[in-house]
PDB file of C-alpha atoms and ligand atoms in Angstrom:
ATOM      1  CA  MET N   1      49.415 -30.184 -20.077  1.00 82.00           C
ATOM      2  CA  TYR N   2      50.298 -26.477 -20.397  1.00 85.00           C
ATOM      3  CA  SER N   3      46.860 -25.673 -21.676  1.00 89.00           C
ATOM      4  CA  ASP N   4      45.357 -27.437 -18.600  1.00 90.00           C
ATOM      5  CA  LEU N   5      47.647 -25.449 -16.301  1.00 91.00           C
ATOM      6  CA  ASN N   6      46.674 -22.251 -18.061  1.00 89.00           C
ATOM      7  CA  GLU N   7      43.021 -23.128 -17.621  1.00 88.00           C
ATOM      8  CA  PHE N   8      43.543 -23.829 -13.875  1.00 86.00           C
ATOM      9  CA  ASN N   9      45.263 -20.477 -13.445  1.00 89.00           C
ATOM     10  CA  ARG N  10      42.726 -18.492 -15.461  1.00 86.00           C
ATOM     11  CA  LYS N  11      41.099 -15.860 -13.257  1.00 83.00           C
ATOM     12  CA  PRO N  12      37.327 -15.638 -13.456  1.00 79.00           C
ATOM     13  CA  GLU N  13      35.787 -12.691 -15.270  1.00 79.00           C
ATOM     14  CA  PRO N  14      34.633 -10.089 -12.774  1.00 75.00           C
ATOM     15  CA  TYR N  15      30.864 -10.399 -12.204  1.00 72.00           C
ATOM     16  CA  SER N  16      30.796 -13.658 -14.186  1.00 75.00           C
ATOM     17  CA  ARG N  17      28.569 -15.380 -11.607  1.00 79.00           C
ATOM     18  CA  HIS N  18      25.375 -13.854 -10.350  1.00 82.00           C
ATOM     19  CA  THR N  19      24.475 -15.592  -7.071  1.00 85.00           C
ATOM     20  CA  THR N  20      22.068 -13.141  -5.411  1.00 87.00           C
ATOM     21  CA  ASP N  21      19.241 -15.685  -5.291  1.00 87.00           C
ATOM     22  CA  MET N  22      21.442 -18.073  -3.287  1.00 87.00           C
ATOM     23  CA  LEU N  23      21.709 -15.376  -0.646  1.00 88.00           C
ATOM     24  CA  TRP N  24      18.116 -14.119  -0.504  1.00 93.00           C
ATOM     25  CA  ALA N  25      15.924 -17.032  -1.542  1.00 92.00           C
ATOM     26  CA  ASP N  26      17.595 -19.849   0.370  1.00 94.00           C
ATOM     27  CA  PRO N  27      15.033 -20.671   3.108  1.00 94.00           C
ATOM     28  CA  TRP N  28      17.523 -20.939   5.994  1.00 95.00           C
ATOM     29  CA  ILE N  29      19.412 -17.763   5.066  1.00 95.00           C
ATOM     30  CA  ALA N  30      16.123 -15.972   4.335  1.00 96.00           C
ATOM     31  CA  GLN N  31      14.897 -16.666   7.897  1.00 96.00           C
ATOM     32  CA  LYS N  32      18.073 -15.100   9.271  1.00 96.00           C
ATOM     33  CA  MET N  33      17.728 -12.199   6.826  1.00 95.00           C
ATOM     34  CA  LEU N  34      14.148 -11.582   7.942  1.00 97.00           C
ATOM     35  CA  LYS N  35      15.352 -11.109  11.516  1.00 97.00           C
ATOM     36  CA  VAL N  36      17.842  -8.494  10.289  1.00 96.00           C
ATOM     37  CA  HIS N  37      15.153  -6.762   8.157  1.00 97.00           C
ATOM     38  CA  LEU N  38      13.073  -6.328  11.302  1.00 97.00           C
ATOM     39  CA  ASP N  39      15.940  -5.441  13.635  1.00 97.00           C
ATOM     40  CA  GLU N  40      15.454  -1.853  14.806  1.00 97.00           C
ATOM     41  CA  SER N  41      19.095  -1.522  15.835  1.00 96.00           C
ATOM     42  CA  THR N  42      20.512  -1.647  12.300  1.00 94.00           C
ATOM     43  CA  ASP N  43      19.939  -0.325   8.777  1.00 91.00           C
ATOM     44  CA  LEU N  44      21.400  -3.477   7.217  1.00 89.00           C
ATOM     45  CA  THR N  45      18.958  -5.043   4.689  1.00 91.00           C
ATOM     46  CA  SER N  46      16.097  -2.657   5.710  1.00 94.00           C
ATOM     47  CA  ARG N  47      16.181   0.800   7.210  1.00 94.00           C
ATOM     48  CA  ARG N  48      14.789   1.363  10.702  1.00 95.00           C
ATOM     49  CA  SER N  49      11.048   2.096  11.045  1.00 96.00           C
ATOM     50  CA  GLN N  50      11.496   5.829  11.625  1.00 95.00           C
ATOM     51  CA  THR N  51      13.602   6.147   8.475  1.00 94.00           C
ATOM     52  CA  ILE N  52      11.083   4.145   6.434  1.00 95.00           C
ATOM     53  CA  ASP N  53       8.272   6.392   7.735  1.00 96.00           C
ATOM     54  CA  ASP N  54      10.323   9.430   6.668  1.00 94.00           C
ATOM     55  CA  ILE N  55      11.060   8.003   3.205  1.00 94.00           C
ATOM     56  CA  VAL N  56       7.438   7.095   2.497  1.00 96.00           C
ATOM     57  CA  GLY N  57       6.324  10.503   3.799  1.00 96.00           C
ATOM     58  CA  TRP N  58       8.838  12.198   1.483  1.00 94.00           C
ATOM     59  CA  LEU N  59       7.671  10.093  -1.475  1.00 94.00           C
ATOM     60  CA  ASP N  60       4.066  10.992  -0.710  1.00 96.00           C
ATOM     61  CA  ARG N  61       4.871  14.724  -0.607  1.00 95.00           C
ATOM     62  CA  LYS N  62       6.879  14.494  -3.848  1.00 93.00           C
ATOM     63  CA  ILE N  63       4.566  12.293  -5.896  1.00 92.00           C
ATOM     64  CA  GLY N  64       1.263  12.009  -4.029  1.00 95.00           C
ATOM     65  CA  LEU N  65       0.765   8.310  -3.362  1.00 97.00           C
ATOM     66  CA  SER N  66      -2.996   8.127  -2.902  1.00 97.00           C
ATOM     67  CA  GLY N  67      -4.737   6.387  -5.798  1.00 97.00           C
ATOM     68  CA  LYS N  68      -1.440   5.546  -7.532  1.00 97.00           C
ATOM     69  CA  ASN N  69      -0.323   2.133  -8.765  1.00 98.00           C
ATOM     70  CA  VAL N  70       3.046   1.303  -7.238  1.00 98.00           C
ATOM     71  CA  CYS N  71       5.217  -1.712  -7.942  1.00 98.00           C
ATOM     72  CA  ASP N  72       7.861  -2.205  -5.259  1.00 98.00           C
ATOM     73  CA  LEU N  73      10.644  -4.360  -6.724  1.00 97.00           C
ATOM     74  CA  GLY N  74      12.578  -6.320  -4.103  1.00 97.00           C
ATOM     75  CA  CYS N  75       9.888  -5.434  -1.557  1.00 98.00           C
ATOM     76  CA  GLY N  76      11.301  -7.832   1.066  1.00 97.00           C
ATOM     77  CA  PRO N  77       9.011  -8.050   4.100  1.00 98.00           C
ATOM     78  CA  GLY N  78       6.772  -5.265   2.738  1.00 98.00           C
ATOM     79  CA  LEU N  79       7.841  -2.519   5.123  1.00 98.00           C
ATOM     80  CA  TYR N  80       7.402   0.173   2.429  1.00 98.00           C
ATOM     81  CA  ALA N  81       4.494  -1.539   0.675  1.00 98.00           C
ATOM     82  CA  ARG N  82       2.472  -1.551   3.891  1.00 98.00           C
ATOM     83  CA  ARG N  83       3.087   2.150   4.546  1.00 98.00           C
ATOM     84  CA  MET N  84       2.306   3.090   0.937  1.00 98.00           C
ATOM     85  CA  ALA N  85      -0.886   1.012   0.954  1.00 98.00           C
ATOM     86  CA  ALA N  86      -1.936   2.736   4.189  1.00 98.00           C
ATOM     87  CA  ARG N  87      -1.760   6.015   2.217  1.00 98.00           C
ATOM     88  CA  GLY N  88      -4.233   4.740  -0.374  1.00 98.00           C
ATOM     89  CA  THR N  89      -1.774   3.279  -2.895  1.00 98.00           C
ATOM     90  CA  ARG N  90      -2.456   0.084  -4.864  1.00 98.00           C
ATOM     91  CA  VAL N  91       0.783  -1.793  -4.277  1.00 98.00           C
ATOM     92  CA  ILE N  92       2.239  -4.834  -5.977  1.00 98.00           C
ATOM     93  CA  GLY N  93       5.302  -6.122  -4.137  1.00 98.00           C
ATOM     94  CA  VAL N  94       7.732  -8.325  -6.071  1.00 98.00           C
ATOM     95  CA  ASP N  95      10.409 -10.411  -4.399  1.00 98.00           C
ATOM     96  CA  PHE N  96      11.967 -13.844  -4.785  1.00 96.00           C
ATOM     97  CA  SER N  97      12.210 -14.531  -1.058  1.00 96.00           C
ATOM     98  CA  ALA N  98       9.189 -16.653  -0.128  1.00 97.00           C
ATOM     99  CA  VAL N  99      10.075 -16.186   3.539  1.00 97.00           C
ATOM    100  CA  SER N 100       9.921 -12.382   3.289  1.00 97.00           C
ATOM    101  CA  LEU N 101       6.709 -12.520   1.246  1.00 98.00           C
ATOM    102  CA  ASP N 102       5.041 -14.787   3.828  1.00 98.00           C
ATOM    103  CA  TYR N 103       5.832 -12.211   6.476  1.00 98.00           C
ATOM    104  CA  ALA N 104       4.674  -9.356   4.199  1.00 98.00           C
ATOM    105  CA  SER N 105       1.334 -11.061   3.448  1.00 98.00           C
ATOM    106  CA  SER N 106       0.617 -11.793   7.141  1.00 98.00           C
ATOM    107  CA  ASP N 107       1.587  -8.254   8.054  1.00 98.00           C
ATOM    108  CA  ALA N 108      -0.731  -6.802   5.369  1.00 98.00           C
ATOM    109  CA  ALA N 109      -3.596  -8.985   6.627  1.00 98.00           C
ATOM    110  CA  ALA N 110      -2.916  -7.916  10.228  1.00 98.00           C
ATOM    111  CA  HIS N 111      -3.171  -4.274   9.120  1.00 97.00           C
ATOM    112  CA  ASN N 112      -6.260  -4.988   7.003  1.00 98.00           C
ATOM    113  CA  LEU N 113      -4.472  -3.843   3.852  1.00 98.00           C
ATOM    114  CA  ASP N 114      -4.987  -5.232   0.377  1.00 98.00           C
ATOM    115  CA  ILE N 115      -1.493  -5.673  -1.109  1.00 98.00           C
ATOM    116  CA  GLU N 116      -0.598  -8.039  -3.940  1.00 98.00           C
ATOM    117  CA  TYR N 117       2.653  -9.882  -3.365  1.00 98.00           C
ATOM    118  CA  ARG N 118       4.266 -11.790  -6.212  1.00 98.00           C
ATOM    119  CA  GLU N 119       7.070 -14.299  -5.760  1.00 98.00           C
ATOM    120  CA  ALA N 120       9.205 -13.549  -8.802  1.00 98.00           C
ATOM    121  CA  ASP N 121      12.704 -12.690 -10.003  1.00 97.00           C
ATOM    122  CA  TYR N 122      12.566  -9.135 -11.331  1.00 98.00           C
ATOM    123  CA  LEU N 123      15.420  -9.890 -13.729  1.00 97.00           C
ATOM    124  CA  ILE N 124      13.560 -12.775 -15.393  1.00 97.00           C
ATOM    125  CA  ASP N 125       9.837 -13.048 -14.642  1.00 98.00           C
ATOM    126  CA  ASP N 126       6.898 -11.026 -15.963  1.00 97.00           C
ATOM    127  CA  LEU N 127       6.508  -7.653 -14.297  1.00 98.00           C
ATOM    128  CA  PRO N 128       3.304  -5.614 -14.087  1.00 98.00           C
ATOM    129  CA  ASP N 129       2.730  -2.716 -16.480  1.00 97.00           C
ATOM    130  CA  ALA N 130       0.594   0.435 -16.082  1.00 97.00           C
ATOM    131  CA  GLN N 131       2.440   1.494 -12.912  1.00 98.00           C
ATOM    132  CA  ASP N 132       2.665   5.123 -11.759  1.00 97.00           C
ATOM    133  CA  VAL N 133       5.644   4.458  -9.522  1.00 96.00           C
ATOM    134  CA  ILE N 134       8.245   1.714  -9.654  1.00 96.00           C
ATOM    135  CA  SER N 135      10.430   1.536  -6.579  1.00 96.00           C
ATOM    136  CA  LEU N 136      13.624  -0.380  -5.899  1.00 95.00           C
ATOM    137  CA  ILE N 137      14.518   0.589  -2.366  1.00 93.00           C
ATOM    138  CA  TRP N 138      17.664   0.228  -0.306  1.00 88.00           C
ATOM    139  CA  CYS N 139      20.770   0.037  -2.519  1.00 83.00           C
ATOM    140  CA  ASP N 140      19.790  -2.919  -4.666  1.00 86.00           C
ATOM    141  CA  PHE N 141      20.405  -1.346  -8.061  1.00 89.00           C
ATOM    142  CA  CYS N 142      24.015  -0.630  -7.112  1.00 86.00           C
ATOM    143  CA  THR N 143      24.642  -4.229  -6.070  1.00 85.00           C
ATOM    144  CA  LEU N 144      23.913  -5.476  -9.592  1.00 88.00           C
ATOM    145  CA  PRO N 145      26.711  -6.062 -12.107  1.00 87.00           C
ATOM    146  CA  PRO N 146      26.600  -3.659 -15.074  1.00 88.00           C
ATOM    147  CA  GLU N 147      24.839  -5.957 -17.554  1.00 90.00           C
ATOM    148  CA  LYS N 148      22.138  -6.864 -14.996  1.00 92.00           C
ATOM    149  CA  ARG N 149      21.568  -3.159 -14.313  1.00 93.00           C
ATOM    150  CA  HIS N 150      21.026  -2.744 -18.043  1.00 96.00           C
ATOM    151  CA  THR N 151      18.644  -5.731 -18.116  1.00 96.00           C
ATOM    152  CA  LEU N 152      16.653  -4.377 -15.189  1.00 96.00           C
ATOM    153  CA  LEU N 153      16.404  -0.854 -16.597  1.00 95.00           C
ATOM    154  CA  GLU N 154      15.215  -2.249 -19.936  1.00 97.00           C
ATOM    155  CA  ARG N 155      12.554  -4.248 -18.091  1.00 97.00           C
ATOM    156  CA  ILE N 156      11.498  -1.282 -15.959  1.00 97.00           C
ATOM    157  CA  LYS N 157      11.055   0.773 -19.148  1.00 96.00           C
ATOM    158  CA  GLY N 158       8.068  -1.436 -19.984  1.00 95.00           C
ATOM    159  CA  MET N 159       6.345  -0.873 -16.645  1.00 97.00           C
ATOM    160  CA  PRO N 160       5.272   2.757 -16.171  1.00 95.00           C
ATOM    161  CA  ASN N 161       2.215   4.675 -17.241  1.00 95.00           C
ATOM    162  CA  PRO N 162       3.122   7.821 -19.208  1.00 95.00           C
ATOM    163  CA  GLY N 163       4.814  10.209 -16.781  1.00 93.00           C
ATOM    164  CA  GLY N 164       5.498   7.378 -14.325  1.00 94.00           C
ATOM    165  CA  THR N 165       8.380   7.527 -11.890  1.00 93.00           C
ATOM    166  CA  PHE N 166      11.205   5.149 -11.047  1.00 93.00           C
ATOM    167  CA  VAL N 167      12.702   5.658  -7.604  1.00 93.00           C
ATOM    168  CA  HIS N 168      15.699   3.818  -6.242  1.00 87.00           C
ATOM    169  CA  ARG N 169      18.443   4.057  -3.682  1.00 73.00           C
ATOM    170  CA  LEU N 170      16.229   5.901  -1.230  1.00 66.00           C
ATOM    171  CA  GLY N 171      17.814   6.658   2.104  1.00 58.00           C
ATOM    172  CA  VAL N 172      17.837   9.337   4.749  1.00 53.00           C
ATOM    173  CA  SER N 173      20.974  10.724   6.367  1.00 47.00           C
ATOM    174  CA  ARG N 174      20.664  11.266  10.077  1.00 44.00           C
TER     175      ARG N 174
HETATM  176  C1  SAM J 201      18.332  -5.187   0.758  1.00 65.13           C
HETATM  177  S1  SAM J 201      16.760  -6.028   0.688  1.00 65.13           S
HETATM  178  C2  SAM J 201      15.660  -4.631   0.619  1.00 65.13           C
HETATM  179  C3  SAM J 201      14.220  -5.016   0.931  1.00 65.13           C
HETATM  180  C4  SAM J 201      13.243  -3.827   0.962  1.00 65.13           C
HETATM  181  N1  SAM J 201      13.280  -3.073  -0.277  1.00 65.13           N
HETATM  182  C5  SAM J 201      13.569  -2.934   2.137  1.00 65.13           C
HETATM  183  O1  SAM J 201      14.289  -1.935   1.941  1.00 65.13           O
HETATM  184  O2  SAM J 201      13.085  -3.252   3.242  1.00 65.13           O
HETATM  185  C6  SAM J 201      16.734  -6.625  -1.036  1.00 65.13           C
HETATM  186  C7  SAM J 201      15.497  -7.427  -1.392  1.00 65.13           C
HETATM  187  O3  SAM J 201      15.484  -7.618  -2.804  1.00 65.13           O
HETATM  188  C8  SAM J 201      15.159  -8.965  -3.086  1.00 65.13           C
HETATM  189  N2  SAM J 201      15.764  -9.287  -4.395  1.00 65.13           N
HETATM  190  C9  SAM J 201      17.079  -9.192  -4.738  1.00 65.13           C
HETATM  191  N3  SAM J 201      17.225  -9.522  -6.032  1.00 65.13           N
HETATM  192  C10 SAM J 201      15.991  -9.838  -6.510  1.00 65.13           C
HETATM  193  C11 SAM J 201      15.507 -10.270  -7.789  1.00 65.13           C
HETATM  194  N4  SAM J 201      16.331 -10.451  -8.821  1.00 65.13           N
HETATM  195  N5  SAM J 201      14.179 -10.483  -7.919  1.00 65.13           N
HETATM  196  C12 SAM J 201      13.328 -10.315  -6.861  1.00 65.13           C
HETATM  197  N6  SAM J 201      13.731  -9.910  -5.626  1.00 65.13           N
HETATM  198  C13 SAM J 201      15.048  -9.677  -5.466  1.00 65.13           C
HETATM  199  C14 SAM J 201      15.705  -9.757  -1.916  1.00 65.13           C
HETATM  200  O4  SAM J 201      15.038 -10.996  -1.765  1.00 65.13           O
HETATM  201  C15 SAM J 201      15.451  -8.793  -0.756  1.00 65.13           C
HETATM  202  O5  SAM J 201      14.176  -9.003  -0.193  1.00 65.13           O
END
């Protein structure tokens, strides 16, 4: 009996359950999330348009986006992918939210842009190689528990061309 009581009282290991997909990929929640991504009154989930314009402009000045291969991990509704593609970048957007990717694909078509969107979990599924830039935008790296950060960094190591760049946690203070 005491061993059962001990088991009931045992506290879970911190970070022992990784439930991000339940938040982002659930269709009902993802629809609500998409509204927040596109909401110009908040920087929750995606920055506002002006900030995204500024970030992509900064990236372009720093790295020179035209003609580059960019893989945007956790691309969401493609707000960065679309702007990078408009600057002549070949973009592959990876995300596990089908709802966000549907929006991103329609948006790319509406802007006559050729962007490849892949529905995939960047912690598990195959990722493209031969990339000049790998981006993970917003604060997504910091939301991962330590061992998942390690997993992701190990996976990202296999993605770049020589001299390639990994950018994450991009933001602009106003
Ligand atoms: C905070 S949002 C940022 C979206 C986009 N980068 C932006 O700033 O507009 C995080 C995105 O990462 C995606 N995501 C989180 N974990 C993921 C994983 N393991 N594999 C693929 N996508 C993931 C979510 O579905 C969501 O679209």
